[in-house]
CSV table of C-alpha atoms in Angstrom, one decimal:
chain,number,residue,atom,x,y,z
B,1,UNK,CA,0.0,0.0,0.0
B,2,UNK,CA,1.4,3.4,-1.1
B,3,UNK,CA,0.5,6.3,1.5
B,4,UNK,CA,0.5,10.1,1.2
B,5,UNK,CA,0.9,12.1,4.1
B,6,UNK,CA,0.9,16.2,3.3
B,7,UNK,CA,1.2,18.2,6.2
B,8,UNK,CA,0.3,22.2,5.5
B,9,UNK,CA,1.3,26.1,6.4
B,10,UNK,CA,4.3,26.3,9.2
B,11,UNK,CA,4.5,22.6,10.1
B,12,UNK,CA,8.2,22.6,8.7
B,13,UNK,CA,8.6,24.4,12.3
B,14,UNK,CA,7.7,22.0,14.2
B,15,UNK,CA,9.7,22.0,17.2
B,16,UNK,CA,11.3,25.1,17.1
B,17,UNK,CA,7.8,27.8,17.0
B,18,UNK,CA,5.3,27.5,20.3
B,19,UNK,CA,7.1,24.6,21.5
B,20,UNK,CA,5.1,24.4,24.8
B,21,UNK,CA,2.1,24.0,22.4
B,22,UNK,CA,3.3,21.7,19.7
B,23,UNK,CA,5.7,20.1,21.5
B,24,UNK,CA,9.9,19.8,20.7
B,25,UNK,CA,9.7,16.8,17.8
B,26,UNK,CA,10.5,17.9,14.6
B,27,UNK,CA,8.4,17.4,11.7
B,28,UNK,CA,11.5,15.2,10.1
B,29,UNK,CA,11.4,13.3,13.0
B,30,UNK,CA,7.6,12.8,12.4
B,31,UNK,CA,7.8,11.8,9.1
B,32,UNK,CA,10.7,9.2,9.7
B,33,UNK,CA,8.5,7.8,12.9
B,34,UNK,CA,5.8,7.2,10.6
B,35,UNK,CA,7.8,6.2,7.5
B,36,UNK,CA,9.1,3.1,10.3
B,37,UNK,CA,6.0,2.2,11.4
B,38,UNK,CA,4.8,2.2,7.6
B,39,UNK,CA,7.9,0.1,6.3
B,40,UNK,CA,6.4,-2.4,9.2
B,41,UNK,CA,3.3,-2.9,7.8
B,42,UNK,CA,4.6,-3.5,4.3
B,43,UNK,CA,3.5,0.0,3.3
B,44,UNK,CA,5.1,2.6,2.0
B,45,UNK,CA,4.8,6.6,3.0
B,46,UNK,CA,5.5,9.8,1.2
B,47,UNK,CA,6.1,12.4,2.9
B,48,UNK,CA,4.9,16.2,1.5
B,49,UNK,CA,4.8,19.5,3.2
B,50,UNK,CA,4.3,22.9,1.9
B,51,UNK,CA,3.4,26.7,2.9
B,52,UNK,CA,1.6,26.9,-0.2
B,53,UNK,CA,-1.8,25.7,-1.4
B,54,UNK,CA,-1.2,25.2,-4.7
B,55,UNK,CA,2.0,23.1,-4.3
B,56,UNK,CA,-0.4,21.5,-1.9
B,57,UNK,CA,-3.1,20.8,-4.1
B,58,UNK,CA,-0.4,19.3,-7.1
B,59,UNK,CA,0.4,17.5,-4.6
B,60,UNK,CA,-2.9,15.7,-4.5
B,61,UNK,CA,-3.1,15.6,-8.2
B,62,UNK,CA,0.3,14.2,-8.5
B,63,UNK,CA,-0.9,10.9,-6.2
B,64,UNK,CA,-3.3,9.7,-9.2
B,65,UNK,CA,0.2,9.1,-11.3
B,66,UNK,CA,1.5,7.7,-8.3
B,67,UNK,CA,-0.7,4.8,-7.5
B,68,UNK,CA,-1.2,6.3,-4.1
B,69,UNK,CA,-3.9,4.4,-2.0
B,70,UNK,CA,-4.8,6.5,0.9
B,71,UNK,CA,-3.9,10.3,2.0
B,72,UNK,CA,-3.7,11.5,5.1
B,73,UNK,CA,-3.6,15.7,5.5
B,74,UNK,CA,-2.6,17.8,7.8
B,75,UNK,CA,-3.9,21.0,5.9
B,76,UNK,CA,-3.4,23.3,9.6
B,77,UNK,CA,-4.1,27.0,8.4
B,78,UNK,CA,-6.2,25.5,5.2
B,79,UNK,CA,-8.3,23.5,7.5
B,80,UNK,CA,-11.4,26.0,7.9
B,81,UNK,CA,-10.8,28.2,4.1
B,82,UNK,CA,-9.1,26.4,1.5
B,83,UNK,CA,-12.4,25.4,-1.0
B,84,UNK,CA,-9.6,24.5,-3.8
B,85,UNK,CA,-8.2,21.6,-1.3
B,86,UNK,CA,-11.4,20.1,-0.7
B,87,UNK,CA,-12.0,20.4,-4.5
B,88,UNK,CA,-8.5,18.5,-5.3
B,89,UNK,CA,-9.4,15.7,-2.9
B,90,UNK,CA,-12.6,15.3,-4.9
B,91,UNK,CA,-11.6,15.3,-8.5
B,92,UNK,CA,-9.0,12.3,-7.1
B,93,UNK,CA,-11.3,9.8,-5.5
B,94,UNK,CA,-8.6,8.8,-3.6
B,95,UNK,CA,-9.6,8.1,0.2
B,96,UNK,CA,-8.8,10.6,2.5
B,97,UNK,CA,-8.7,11.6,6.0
B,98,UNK,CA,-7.6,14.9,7.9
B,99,UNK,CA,-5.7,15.2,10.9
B,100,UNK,CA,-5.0,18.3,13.0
């Protein structure tokens, strides 16, 4: 199985901005967590992240040519005002789920 994970807007600072909040882990060592735990159950993860919407919704397009099974999203400022997101995820068809 071939999963997507795209995490949105500032999450690249993860660990360094509002650590009492978010906590000291890097996003990297997120990603490589999850990429383990994926490699265990004979899946494999891609890893996206982006400040910008647009990469964010090529991103979703580019998963079709990727055979990618399942996307999980952390879209964090998008969450509540990005209509194109919510548009990409539908033209895909491509099972999805958010996480904040």
């Amino acid at each position: 199985m071939k999963i997507m994970l795209i995490n949105g807007p500032n999450l690249n600072l993860l660990g360094q901005r509002e650590v009492d909040i978010y906590g000291s882990k890097t996003l990297n060592e997120i990603e490589n967590n999850l990429k383990n735990i994926a490699n265990q159950e004979n899946a494999e993860l891609i890893c996206f992240q982006s400040n910008s919407e647009g990469e964010m919704i090529d991103q979703v397009h580019d998963a079709l040519d990727l055979d990618v099974q399942f996307i999980l999203i952390n879209p964090a400022a998008y969450t509540h005002t990005s209509i194109a997101l919510r548009d990409a995820f539908l033209s895909t068809s491509i099972p999805f789920m958010k996480y904040i």
